[in-house]
Tab-separated table of C-alpha atoms in Angstrom:
chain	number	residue	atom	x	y	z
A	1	UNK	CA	-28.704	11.528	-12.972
A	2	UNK	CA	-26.041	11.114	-10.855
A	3	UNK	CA	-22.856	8.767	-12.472
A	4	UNK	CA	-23.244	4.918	-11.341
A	5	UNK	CA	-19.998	3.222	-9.744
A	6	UNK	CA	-19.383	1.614	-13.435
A	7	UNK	CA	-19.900	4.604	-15.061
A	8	UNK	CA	-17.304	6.100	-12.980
A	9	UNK	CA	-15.356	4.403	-13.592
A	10	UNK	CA	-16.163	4.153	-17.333
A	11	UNK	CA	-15.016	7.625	-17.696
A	12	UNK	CA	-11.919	7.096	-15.737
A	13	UNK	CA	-11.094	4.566	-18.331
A	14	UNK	CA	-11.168	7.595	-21.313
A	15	UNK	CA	-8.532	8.968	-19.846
A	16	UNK	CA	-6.231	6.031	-20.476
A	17	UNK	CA	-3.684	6.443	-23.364
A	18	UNK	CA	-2.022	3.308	-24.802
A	19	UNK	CA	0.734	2.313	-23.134
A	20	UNK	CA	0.383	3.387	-20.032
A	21	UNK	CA	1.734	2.301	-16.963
A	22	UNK	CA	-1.315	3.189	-14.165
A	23	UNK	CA	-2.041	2.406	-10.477
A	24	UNK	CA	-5.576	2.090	-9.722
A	25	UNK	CA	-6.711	2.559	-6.121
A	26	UNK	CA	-9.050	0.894	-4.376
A	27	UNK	CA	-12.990	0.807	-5.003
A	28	UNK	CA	-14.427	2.338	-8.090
A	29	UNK	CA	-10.184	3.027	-9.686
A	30	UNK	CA	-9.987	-0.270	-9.630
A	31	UNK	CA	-13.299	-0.878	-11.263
A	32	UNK	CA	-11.955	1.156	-14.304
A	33	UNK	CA	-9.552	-1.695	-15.357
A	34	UNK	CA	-13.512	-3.487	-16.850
A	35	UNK	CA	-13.211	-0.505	-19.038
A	36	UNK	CA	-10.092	-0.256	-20.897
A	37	UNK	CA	-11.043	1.303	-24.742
A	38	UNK	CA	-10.374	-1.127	-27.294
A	39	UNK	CA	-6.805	-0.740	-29.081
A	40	UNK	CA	-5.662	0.852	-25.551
A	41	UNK	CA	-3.166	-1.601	-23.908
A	42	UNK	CA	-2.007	0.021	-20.293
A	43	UNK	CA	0.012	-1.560	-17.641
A	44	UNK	CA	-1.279	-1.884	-13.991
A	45	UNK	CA	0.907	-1.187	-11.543
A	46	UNK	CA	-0.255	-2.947	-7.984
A	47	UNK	CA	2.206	-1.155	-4.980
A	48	UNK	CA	2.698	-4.593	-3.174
A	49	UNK	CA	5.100	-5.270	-6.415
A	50	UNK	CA	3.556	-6.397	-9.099
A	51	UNK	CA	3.675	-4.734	-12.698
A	52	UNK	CA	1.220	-6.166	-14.994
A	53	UNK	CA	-1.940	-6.788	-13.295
A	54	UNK	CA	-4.263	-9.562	-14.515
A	55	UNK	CA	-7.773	-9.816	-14.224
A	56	UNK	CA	-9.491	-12.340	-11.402
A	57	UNK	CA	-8.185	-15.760	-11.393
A	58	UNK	CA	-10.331	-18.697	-11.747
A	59	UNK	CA	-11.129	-20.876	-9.008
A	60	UNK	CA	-8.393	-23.503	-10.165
A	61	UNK	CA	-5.806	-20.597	-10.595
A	62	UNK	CA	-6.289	-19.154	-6.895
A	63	UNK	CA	-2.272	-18.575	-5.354
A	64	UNK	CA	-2.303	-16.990	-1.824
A	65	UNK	CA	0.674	-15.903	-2.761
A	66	UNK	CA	-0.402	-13.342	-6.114
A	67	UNK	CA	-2.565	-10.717	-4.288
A	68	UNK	CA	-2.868	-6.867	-5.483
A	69	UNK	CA	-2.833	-3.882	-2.992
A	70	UNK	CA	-6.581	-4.755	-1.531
A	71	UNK	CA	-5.556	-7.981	-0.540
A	72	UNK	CA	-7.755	-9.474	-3.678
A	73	UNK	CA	-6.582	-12.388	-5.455
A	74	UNK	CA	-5.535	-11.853	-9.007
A	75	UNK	CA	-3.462	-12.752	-11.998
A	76	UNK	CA	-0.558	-12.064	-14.066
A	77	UNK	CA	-1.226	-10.547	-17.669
A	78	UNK	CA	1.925	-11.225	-20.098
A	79	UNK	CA	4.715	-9.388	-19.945
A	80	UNK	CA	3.898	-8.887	-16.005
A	81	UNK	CA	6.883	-8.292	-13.575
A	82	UNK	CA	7.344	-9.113	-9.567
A	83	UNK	CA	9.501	-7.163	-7.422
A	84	UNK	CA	9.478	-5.786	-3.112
A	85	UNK	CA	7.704	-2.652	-2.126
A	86	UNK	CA	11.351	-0.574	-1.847
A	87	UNK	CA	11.268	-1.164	-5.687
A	88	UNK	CA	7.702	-0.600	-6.414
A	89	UNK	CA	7.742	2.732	-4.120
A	90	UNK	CA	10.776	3.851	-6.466
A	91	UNK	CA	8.233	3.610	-9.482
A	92	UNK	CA	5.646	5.565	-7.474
A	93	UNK	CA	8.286	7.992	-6.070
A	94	UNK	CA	10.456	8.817	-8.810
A	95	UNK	CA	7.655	9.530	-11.337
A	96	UNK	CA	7.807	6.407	-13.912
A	97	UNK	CA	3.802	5.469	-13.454
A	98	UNK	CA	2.178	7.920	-15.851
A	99	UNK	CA	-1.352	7.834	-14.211
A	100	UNK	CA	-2.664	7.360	-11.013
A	101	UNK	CA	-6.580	7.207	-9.716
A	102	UNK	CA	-7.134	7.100	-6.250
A	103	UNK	CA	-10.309	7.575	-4.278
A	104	UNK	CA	-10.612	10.935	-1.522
A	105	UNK	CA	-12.904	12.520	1.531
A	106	UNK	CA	-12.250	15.838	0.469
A	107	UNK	CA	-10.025	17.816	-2.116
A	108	UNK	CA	-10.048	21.487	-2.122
A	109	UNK	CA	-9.049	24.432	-4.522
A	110	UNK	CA	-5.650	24.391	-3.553
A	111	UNK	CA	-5.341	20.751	-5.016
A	112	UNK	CA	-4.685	19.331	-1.238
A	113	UNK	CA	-6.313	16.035	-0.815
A	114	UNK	CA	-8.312	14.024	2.395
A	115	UNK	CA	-8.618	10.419	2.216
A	116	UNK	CA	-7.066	8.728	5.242
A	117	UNK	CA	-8.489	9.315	8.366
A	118	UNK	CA	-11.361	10.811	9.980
A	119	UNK	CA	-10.509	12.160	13.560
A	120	UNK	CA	-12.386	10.023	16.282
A	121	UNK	CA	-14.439	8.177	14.031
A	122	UNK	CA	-12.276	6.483	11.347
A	123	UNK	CA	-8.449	5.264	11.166
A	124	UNK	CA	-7.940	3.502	7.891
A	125	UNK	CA	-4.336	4.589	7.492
A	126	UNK	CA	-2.907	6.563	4.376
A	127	UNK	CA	-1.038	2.951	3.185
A	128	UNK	CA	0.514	3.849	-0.332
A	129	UNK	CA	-1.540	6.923	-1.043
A	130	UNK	CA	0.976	9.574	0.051
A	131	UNK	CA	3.745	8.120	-2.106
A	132	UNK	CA	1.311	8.196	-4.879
A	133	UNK	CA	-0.001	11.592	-4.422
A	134	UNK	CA	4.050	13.094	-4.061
A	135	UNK	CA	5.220	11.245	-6.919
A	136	UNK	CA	2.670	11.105	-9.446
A	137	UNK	CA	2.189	14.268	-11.854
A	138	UNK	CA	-0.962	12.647	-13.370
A	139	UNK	CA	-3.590	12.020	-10.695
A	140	UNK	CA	-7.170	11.683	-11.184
A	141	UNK	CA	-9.634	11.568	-7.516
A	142	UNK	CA	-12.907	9.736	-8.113
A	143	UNK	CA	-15.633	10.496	-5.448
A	144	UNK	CA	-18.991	11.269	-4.646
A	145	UNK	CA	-19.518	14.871	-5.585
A	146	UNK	CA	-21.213	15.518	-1.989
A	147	UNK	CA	-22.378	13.466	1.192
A	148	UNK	CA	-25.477	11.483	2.030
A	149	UNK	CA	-26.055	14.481	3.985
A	150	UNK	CA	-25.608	16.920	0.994
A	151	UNK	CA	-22.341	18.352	1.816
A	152	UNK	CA	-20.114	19.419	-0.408
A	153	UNK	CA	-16.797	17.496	-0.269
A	154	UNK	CA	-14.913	20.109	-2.736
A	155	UNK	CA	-13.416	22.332	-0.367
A	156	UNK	CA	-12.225	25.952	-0.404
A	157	UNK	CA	-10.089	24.231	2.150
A	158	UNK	CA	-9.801	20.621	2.983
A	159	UNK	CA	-10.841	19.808	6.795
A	160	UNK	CA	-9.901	16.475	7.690
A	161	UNK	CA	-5.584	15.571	7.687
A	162	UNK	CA	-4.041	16.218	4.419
A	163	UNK	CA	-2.583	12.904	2.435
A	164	UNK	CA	-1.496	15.205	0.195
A	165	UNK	CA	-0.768	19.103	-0.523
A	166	UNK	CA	-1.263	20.879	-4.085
A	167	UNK	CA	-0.795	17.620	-5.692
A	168	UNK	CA	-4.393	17.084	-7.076
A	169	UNK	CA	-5.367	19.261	-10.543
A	170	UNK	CA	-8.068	16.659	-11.672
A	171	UNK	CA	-11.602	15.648	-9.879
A	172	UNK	CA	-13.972	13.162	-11.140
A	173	UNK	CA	-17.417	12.792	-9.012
A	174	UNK	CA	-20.510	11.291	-9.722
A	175	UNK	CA	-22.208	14.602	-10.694
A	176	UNK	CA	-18.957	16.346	-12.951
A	177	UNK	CA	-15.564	16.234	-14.236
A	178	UNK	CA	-13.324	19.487	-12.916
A	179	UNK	CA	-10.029	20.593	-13.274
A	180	UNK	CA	-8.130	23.021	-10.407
A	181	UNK	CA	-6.127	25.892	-11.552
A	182	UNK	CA	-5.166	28.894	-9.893
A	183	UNK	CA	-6.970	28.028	-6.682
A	184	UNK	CA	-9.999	27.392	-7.873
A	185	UNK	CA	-12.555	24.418	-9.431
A	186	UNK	CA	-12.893	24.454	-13.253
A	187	UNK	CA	-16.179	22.581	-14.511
A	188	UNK	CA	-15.405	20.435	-17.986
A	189	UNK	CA	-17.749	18.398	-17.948
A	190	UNK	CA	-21.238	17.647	-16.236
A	191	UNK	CA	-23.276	13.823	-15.892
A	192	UNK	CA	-25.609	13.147	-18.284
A	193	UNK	CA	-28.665	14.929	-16.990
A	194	UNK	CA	-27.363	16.715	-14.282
A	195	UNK	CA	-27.532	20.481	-14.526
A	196	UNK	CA	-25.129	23.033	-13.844
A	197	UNK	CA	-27.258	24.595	-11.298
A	198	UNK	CA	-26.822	21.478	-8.804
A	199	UNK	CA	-23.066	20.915	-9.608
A	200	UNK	CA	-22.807	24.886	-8.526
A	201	UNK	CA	-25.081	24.033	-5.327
A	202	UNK	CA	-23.028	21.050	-4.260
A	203	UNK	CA	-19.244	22.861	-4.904
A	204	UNK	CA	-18.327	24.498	-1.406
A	205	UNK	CA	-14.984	25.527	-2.937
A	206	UNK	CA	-14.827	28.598	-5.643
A	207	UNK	CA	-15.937	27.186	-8.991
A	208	UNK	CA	-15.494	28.657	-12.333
A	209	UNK	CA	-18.555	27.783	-15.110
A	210	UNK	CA	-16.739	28.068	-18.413
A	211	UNK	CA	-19.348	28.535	-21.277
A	212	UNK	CA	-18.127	25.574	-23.068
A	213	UNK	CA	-19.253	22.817	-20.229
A	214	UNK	CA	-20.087	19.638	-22.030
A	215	UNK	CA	-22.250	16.721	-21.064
A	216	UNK	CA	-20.171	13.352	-20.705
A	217	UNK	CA	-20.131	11.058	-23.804
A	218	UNK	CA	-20.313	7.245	-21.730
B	1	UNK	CA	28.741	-28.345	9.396
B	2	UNK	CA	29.625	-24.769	7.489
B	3	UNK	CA	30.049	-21.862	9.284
B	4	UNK	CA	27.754	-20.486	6.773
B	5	UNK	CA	24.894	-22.828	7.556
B	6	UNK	CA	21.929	-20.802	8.874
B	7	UNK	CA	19.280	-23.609	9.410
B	8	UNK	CA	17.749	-24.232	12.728
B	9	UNK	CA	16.668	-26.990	14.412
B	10	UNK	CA	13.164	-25.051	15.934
B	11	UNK	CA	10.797	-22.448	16.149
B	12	UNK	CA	12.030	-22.040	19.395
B	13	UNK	CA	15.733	-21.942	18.664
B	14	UNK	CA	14.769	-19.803	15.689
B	15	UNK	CA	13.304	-16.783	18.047
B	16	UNK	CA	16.393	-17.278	20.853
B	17	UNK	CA	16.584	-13.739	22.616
B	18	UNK	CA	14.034	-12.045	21.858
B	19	UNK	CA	13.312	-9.981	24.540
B	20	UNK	CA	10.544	-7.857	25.903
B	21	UNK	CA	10.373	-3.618	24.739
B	22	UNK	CA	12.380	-5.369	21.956
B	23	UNK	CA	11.992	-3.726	18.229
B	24	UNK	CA	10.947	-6.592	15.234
B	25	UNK	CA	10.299	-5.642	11.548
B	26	UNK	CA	7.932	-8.051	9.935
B	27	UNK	CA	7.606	-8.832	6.141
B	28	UNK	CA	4.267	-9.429	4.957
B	29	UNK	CA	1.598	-7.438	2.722
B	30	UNK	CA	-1.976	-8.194	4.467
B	31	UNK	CA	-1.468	-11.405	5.040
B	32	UNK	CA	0.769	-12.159	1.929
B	33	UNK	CA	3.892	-13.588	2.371
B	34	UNK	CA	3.578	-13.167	6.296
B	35	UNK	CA	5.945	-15.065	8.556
B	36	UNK	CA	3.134	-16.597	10.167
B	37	UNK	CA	5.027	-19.544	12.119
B	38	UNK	CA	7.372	-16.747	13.552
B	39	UNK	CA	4.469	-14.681	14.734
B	40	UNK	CA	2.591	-17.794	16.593
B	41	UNK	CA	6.104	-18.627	18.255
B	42	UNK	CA	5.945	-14.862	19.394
B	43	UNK	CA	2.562	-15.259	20.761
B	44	UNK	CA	3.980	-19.010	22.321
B	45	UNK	CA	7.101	-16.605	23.937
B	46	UNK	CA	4.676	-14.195	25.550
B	47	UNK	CA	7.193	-11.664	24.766
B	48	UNK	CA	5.411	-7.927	25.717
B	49	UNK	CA	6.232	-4.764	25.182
B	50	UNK	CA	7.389	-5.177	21.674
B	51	UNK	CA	7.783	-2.182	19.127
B	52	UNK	CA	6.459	-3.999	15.575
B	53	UNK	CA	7.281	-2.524	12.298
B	54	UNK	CA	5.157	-3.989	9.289
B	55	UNK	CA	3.535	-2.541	6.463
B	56	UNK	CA	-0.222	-4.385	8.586
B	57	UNK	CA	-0.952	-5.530	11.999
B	58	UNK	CA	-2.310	-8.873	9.582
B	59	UNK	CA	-6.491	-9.342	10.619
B	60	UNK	CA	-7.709	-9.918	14.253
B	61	UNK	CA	-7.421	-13.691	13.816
B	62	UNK	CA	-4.610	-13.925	11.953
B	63	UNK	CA	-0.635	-12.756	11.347
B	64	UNK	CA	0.702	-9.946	13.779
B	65	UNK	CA	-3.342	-9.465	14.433
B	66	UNK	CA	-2.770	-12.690	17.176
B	67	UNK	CA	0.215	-10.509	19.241
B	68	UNK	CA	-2.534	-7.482	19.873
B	69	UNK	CA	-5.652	-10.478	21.960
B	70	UNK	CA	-2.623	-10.642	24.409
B	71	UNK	CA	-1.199	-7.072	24.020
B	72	UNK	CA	2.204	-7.926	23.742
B	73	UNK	CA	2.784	-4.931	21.215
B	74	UNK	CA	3.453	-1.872	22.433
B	75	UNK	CA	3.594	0.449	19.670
B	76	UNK	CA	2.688	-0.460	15.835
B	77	UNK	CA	4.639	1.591	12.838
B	78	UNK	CA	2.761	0.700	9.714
B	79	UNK	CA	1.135	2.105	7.191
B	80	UNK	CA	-2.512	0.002	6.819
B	81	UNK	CA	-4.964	-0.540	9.873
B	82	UNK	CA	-7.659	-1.105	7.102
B	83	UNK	CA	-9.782	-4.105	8.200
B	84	UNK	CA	-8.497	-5.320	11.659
B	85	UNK	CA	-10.462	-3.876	14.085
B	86	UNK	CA	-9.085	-5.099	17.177
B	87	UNK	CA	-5.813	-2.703	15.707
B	88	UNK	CA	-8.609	-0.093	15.406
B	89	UNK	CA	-10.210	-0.421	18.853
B	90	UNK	CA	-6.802	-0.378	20.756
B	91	UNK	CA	-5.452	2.633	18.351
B	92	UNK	CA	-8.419	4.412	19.295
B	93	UNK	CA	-8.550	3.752	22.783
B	94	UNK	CA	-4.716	4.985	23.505
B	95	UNK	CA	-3.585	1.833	24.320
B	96	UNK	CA	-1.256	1.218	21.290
B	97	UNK	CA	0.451	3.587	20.109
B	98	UNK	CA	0.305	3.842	16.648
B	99	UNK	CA	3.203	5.878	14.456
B	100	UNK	CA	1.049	5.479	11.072
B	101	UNK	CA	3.847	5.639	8.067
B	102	UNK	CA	3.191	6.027	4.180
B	103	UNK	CA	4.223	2.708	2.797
B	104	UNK	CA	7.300	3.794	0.735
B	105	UNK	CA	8.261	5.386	3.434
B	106	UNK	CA	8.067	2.589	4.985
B	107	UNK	CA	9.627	0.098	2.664
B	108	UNK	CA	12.741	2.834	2.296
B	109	UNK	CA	13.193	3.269	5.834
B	110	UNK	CA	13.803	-0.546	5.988
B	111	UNK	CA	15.911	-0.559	3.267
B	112	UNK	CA	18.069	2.382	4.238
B	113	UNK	CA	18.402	0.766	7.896
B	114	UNK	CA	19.958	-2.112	6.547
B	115	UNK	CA	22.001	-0.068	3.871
B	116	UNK	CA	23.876	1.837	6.807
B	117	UNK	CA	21.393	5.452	5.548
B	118	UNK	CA	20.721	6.775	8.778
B	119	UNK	CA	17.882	8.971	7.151
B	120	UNK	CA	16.882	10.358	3.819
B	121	UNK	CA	14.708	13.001	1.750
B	122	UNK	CA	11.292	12.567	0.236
B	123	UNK	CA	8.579	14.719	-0.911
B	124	UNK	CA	6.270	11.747	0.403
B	125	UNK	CA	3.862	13.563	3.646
B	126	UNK	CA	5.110	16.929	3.311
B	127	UNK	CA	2.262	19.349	4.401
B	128	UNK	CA	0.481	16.657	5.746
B	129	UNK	CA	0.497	14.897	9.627
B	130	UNK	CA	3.181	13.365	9.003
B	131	UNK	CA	5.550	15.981	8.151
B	132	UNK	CA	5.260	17.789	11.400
B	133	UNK	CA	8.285	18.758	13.196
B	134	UNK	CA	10.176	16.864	10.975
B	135	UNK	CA	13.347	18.991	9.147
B	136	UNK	CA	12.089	20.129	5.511
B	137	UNK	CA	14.489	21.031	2.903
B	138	UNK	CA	14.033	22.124	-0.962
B	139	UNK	CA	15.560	20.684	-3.748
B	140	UNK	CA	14.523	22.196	-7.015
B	141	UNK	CA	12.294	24.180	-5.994
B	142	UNK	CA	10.038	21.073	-4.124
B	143	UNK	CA	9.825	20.601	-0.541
B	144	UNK	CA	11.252	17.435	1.084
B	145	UNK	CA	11.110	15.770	4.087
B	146	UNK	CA	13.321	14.044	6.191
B	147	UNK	CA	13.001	10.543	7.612
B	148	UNK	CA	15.099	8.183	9.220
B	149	UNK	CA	15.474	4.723	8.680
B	150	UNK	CA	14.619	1.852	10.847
B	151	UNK	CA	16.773	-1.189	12.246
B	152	UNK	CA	15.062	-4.296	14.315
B	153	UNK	CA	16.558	-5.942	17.119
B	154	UNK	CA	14.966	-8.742	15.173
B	155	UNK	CA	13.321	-8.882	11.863
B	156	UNK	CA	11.404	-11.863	10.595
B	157	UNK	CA	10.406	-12.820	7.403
B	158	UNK	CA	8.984	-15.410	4.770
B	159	UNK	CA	10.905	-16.317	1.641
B	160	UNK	CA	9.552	-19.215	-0.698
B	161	UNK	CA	12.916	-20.695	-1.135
B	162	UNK	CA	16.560	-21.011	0.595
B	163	UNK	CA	19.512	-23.015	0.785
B	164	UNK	CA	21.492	-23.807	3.762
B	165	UNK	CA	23.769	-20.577	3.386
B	166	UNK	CA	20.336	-18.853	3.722
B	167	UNK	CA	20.350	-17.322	-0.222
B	168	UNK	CA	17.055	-16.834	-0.851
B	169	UNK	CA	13.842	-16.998	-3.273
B	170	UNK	CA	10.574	-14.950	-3.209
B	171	UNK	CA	7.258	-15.915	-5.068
B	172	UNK	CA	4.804	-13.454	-6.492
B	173	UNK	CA	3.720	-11.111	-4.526
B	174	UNK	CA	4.668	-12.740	-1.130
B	175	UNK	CA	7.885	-10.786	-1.870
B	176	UNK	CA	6.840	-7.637	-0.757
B	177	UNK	CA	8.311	-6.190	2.131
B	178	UNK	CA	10.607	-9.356	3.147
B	179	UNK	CA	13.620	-8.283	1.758
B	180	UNK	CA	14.274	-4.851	3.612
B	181	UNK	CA	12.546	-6.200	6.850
B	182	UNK	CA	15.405	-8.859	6.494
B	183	UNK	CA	18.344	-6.499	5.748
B	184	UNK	CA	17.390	-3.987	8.561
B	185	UNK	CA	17.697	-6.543	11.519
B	186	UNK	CA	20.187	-7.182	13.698
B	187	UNK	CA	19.349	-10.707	14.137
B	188	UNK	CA	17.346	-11.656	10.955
B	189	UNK	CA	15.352	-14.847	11.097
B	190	UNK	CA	13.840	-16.208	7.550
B	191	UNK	CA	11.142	-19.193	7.539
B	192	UNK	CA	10.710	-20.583	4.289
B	193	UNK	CA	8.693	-23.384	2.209
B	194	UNK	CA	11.711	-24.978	0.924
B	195	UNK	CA	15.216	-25.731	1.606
B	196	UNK	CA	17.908	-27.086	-0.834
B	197	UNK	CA	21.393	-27.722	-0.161
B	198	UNK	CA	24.191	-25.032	-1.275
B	199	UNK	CA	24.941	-25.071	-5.163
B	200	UNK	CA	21.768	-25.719	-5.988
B	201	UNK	CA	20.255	-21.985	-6.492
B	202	UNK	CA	21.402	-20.857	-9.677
B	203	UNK	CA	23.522	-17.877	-8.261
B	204	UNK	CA	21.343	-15.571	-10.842
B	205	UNK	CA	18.178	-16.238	-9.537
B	206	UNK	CA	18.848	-15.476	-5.632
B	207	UNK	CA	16.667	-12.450	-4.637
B	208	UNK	CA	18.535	-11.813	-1.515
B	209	UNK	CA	22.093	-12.738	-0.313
B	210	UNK	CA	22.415	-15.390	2.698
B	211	UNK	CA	24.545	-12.468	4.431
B	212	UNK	CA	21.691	-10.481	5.564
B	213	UNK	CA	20.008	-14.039	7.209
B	214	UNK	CA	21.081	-15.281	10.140
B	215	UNK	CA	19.042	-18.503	10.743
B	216	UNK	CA	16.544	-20.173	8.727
B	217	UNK	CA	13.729	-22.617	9.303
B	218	UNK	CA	11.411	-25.072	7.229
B	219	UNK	CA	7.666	-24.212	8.247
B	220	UNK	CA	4.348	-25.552	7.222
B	221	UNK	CA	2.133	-22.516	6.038
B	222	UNK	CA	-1.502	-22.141	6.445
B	223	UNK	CA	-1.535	-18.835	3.674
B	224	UNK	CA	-5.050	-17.607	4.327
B	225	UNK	CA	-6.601	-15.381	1.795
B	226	UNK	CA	-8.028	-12.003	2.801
B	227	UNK	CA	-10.193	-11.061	-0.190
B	228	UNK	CA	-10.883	-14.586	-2.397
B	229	UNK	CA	-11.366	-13.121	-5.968
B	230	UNK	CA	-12.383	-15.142	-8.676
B	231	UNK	CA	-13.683	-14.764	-12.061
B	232	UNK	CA	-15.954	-17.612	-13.867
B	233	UNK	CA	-14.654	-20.051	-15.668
B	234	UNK	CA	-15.403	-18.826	-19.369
């Protein structure tokens, strides 16, 4: 079967090392913050300048003015700091957030990465992505493995306008975990249930089937 | 009366000369920490023509959103269109034009405008849309970009606190891009929630300098929430 949004981004979560500082896109990155391993204590970083993201707020703690970078309403956790985007995009920039997760269209063997616009049909603007993808060394794309349609959105070569170019050597989708090396897909792991056969169907890019493929432990 | 005294008396005083096919950088995050009294007295001007720089283009009911119903902007530089999809529909159609920046690109370009940088490096949208035809150089064996910085011929912005010198005080997250928005314009007008006389800001706690503000106003803020969040109670 196929990985739910949760377990998404329960797996996301075991990549998280203890004191880590990590931004968390939007969608199911952000969903990986209910799934923080116990004894793991990471810092989220939220690019509209806040260090030290909280979880919701409760209706009597609402402030318009503590928002993270979707424009959701949130809280400080302790030892939180507040600061303006110049400052939080020198963070991103100058490589002091250790992880980042973001969400993509397409990513391809060369480690380029789609997620911003679709030409004709969709403008949603590349908004901190770009500055994440250039100064992160630790990235980690969450998507769906293929379309509704059934096509593949790992790439020999991305389509749609690059956010990012040979910046992207980890892929998490609903069907597999892969790494990219040397221009092409690496399978680590598989979904519980899903079989190596459809992983192979759904990868347009070149993929590599190492004996030692493991099933996820969620 | 100091020479240093940067309150005025109006909204309407507080926009003076601006101009249509004028250039104004907006603070604001969504619609966090947006100058919103500014933007209706914009909208009140009828100024056209106008070249807006903010990180958003706020929602199509409110925040910058308000200036696109009457078309008074001419061209957008941001880096979200996300959720507004009047911004969407006129981006689409050709009839703004849209320069879509990264966000840190973005936030430096403001800050090196009003640091006297007229451009700098970053590996931020190289070998993507927004690197072409713009100069690449390598540094250590990466590739760079380069991009120049912005000034306004007004910025506006939202600051939680001032005093009369116009020293200033951001809350939370309504920080964001306020602070560079305010250094890079040539005529920088700051609305805020509260004003206290001079002496009163411990000189520790200002977030920005009074010397990058030239007038200040008192405003009443609505602060609409895009996305209410909440978590239950226990």
């Amino acid at each position: 079967m196929a990985l739910t949004r949760d377990q998404l981004a329960q797996r996301v979560a075991q990549e998280f090392r203890d004191g880590d500082y990590i931004n968390l896109g939007i969608g199911i990155p952000t969903l990986a913050a209910n799934f923080i391993p116990p004894g793991v204590n990471v810092m989220l970083q939220s690019e509209n300048g806040l260090l030290g993201m909280g979880p919701f707020p409760t209706e009597d703690e609402i402030d318009a003015d503590l928002i993270n970078a979707g424009k959701q309403t949130v809280t400080m956790a302790p030892g939180a700091s507040l600061f303006s985007s110049a400052d939080s995009f020198a963070m991103i920039r100058g490589g002091h957030v250790d992880l980042t997760v973001l969400g993509a269209f397409e990513v391809d063997t060369q480690g380029n990465i789609a997620s911003y616009m679709i030409p004709g049909k969709l403008i949603k603007g590349m908004g901190g992505a770009m500055d994440l993808v250039a100064g992160a060394d630790n990235i980690i794309v969450t998507m769906t493995h293929a379309s509704k349609h059934g096509e593949s959105k790992l790439l020999q070569e991305c389509t749609l306008p690059l956010t990012g170019k040979g910046c992207i050597k980890r892929v998490l989708t609903d069907l597999a975990l892969l790494d990219i090396e040397d221009g092409r897909f690496i399978l680590r792991e598989r979904a519980p249930g899903v079989s190596i056969e459809e992983i192979v169907r759904l990868t347009a890019g070149e993929l590599v089937v190492p004996d030692d493929v493991i099933e996820m432990d969620l | 009366m100091s020479g240093f005294d940067k309150v005025v008396g109006s909204y309407e005083e507080a926009m003076a000369g601006l101009e249509d096919n004028m250039t104004v950088i907006a603070g604001g995050f969504g619609l966090c920490g947006i100058p919103e009294n500014l933007i209706k007295e914009i909208k009140r001007k009828g100024t056209t023509g106008l070249t807006v720089v903010s990180n958003n283009c706020g929602t199509d009911r409110y925040g910058l959103g308000i200036l696109l119903v009457d078309k008074q902007i001419r061209k957008m530089v941001a880096s979200y269109v996300g959720e507004n999809k009047l911004f969407e529909e006129q981006m689409m159609s050709g009839e703004l034009e849209v320069e879509l920046t990264p966000q840190g690109t973005l936030a430096e370009k403001m800050r090196a405008g009003g640091a006297g940088i007229p451009a700098f490096y970053t590996a931020t949208g190289y070998g993507t849309p927004v690197g072409e035809g713009k100069e690449v150089r390598e540094f250590n064996g990466r590739h760079y970009i380069l991009e120049e910085s912005i000034q306004g011929d007004f910025a506006i912005a939202k600051a939680w606190k001032a005093d009369r010198y116009g020293n200033l005080v951001f809350r939370k997250t309504a920080r964001n891009f306020n602070p560079m928005a305010i250094t890079a314009g040539k005529i920088a007008v700051v609305e805020v929630e509260e004003i206290v006389e001079v002496g009163e800001l411990d000189p520790d706690e200002i977030h920005l300098p009074g010397i990058y503000v030239d007038r200040l106003i008192k405003g009443n803020f609505e602060k609409v929430i895009e996305q209410r969040t909440v978590r239950n109670n226990k």
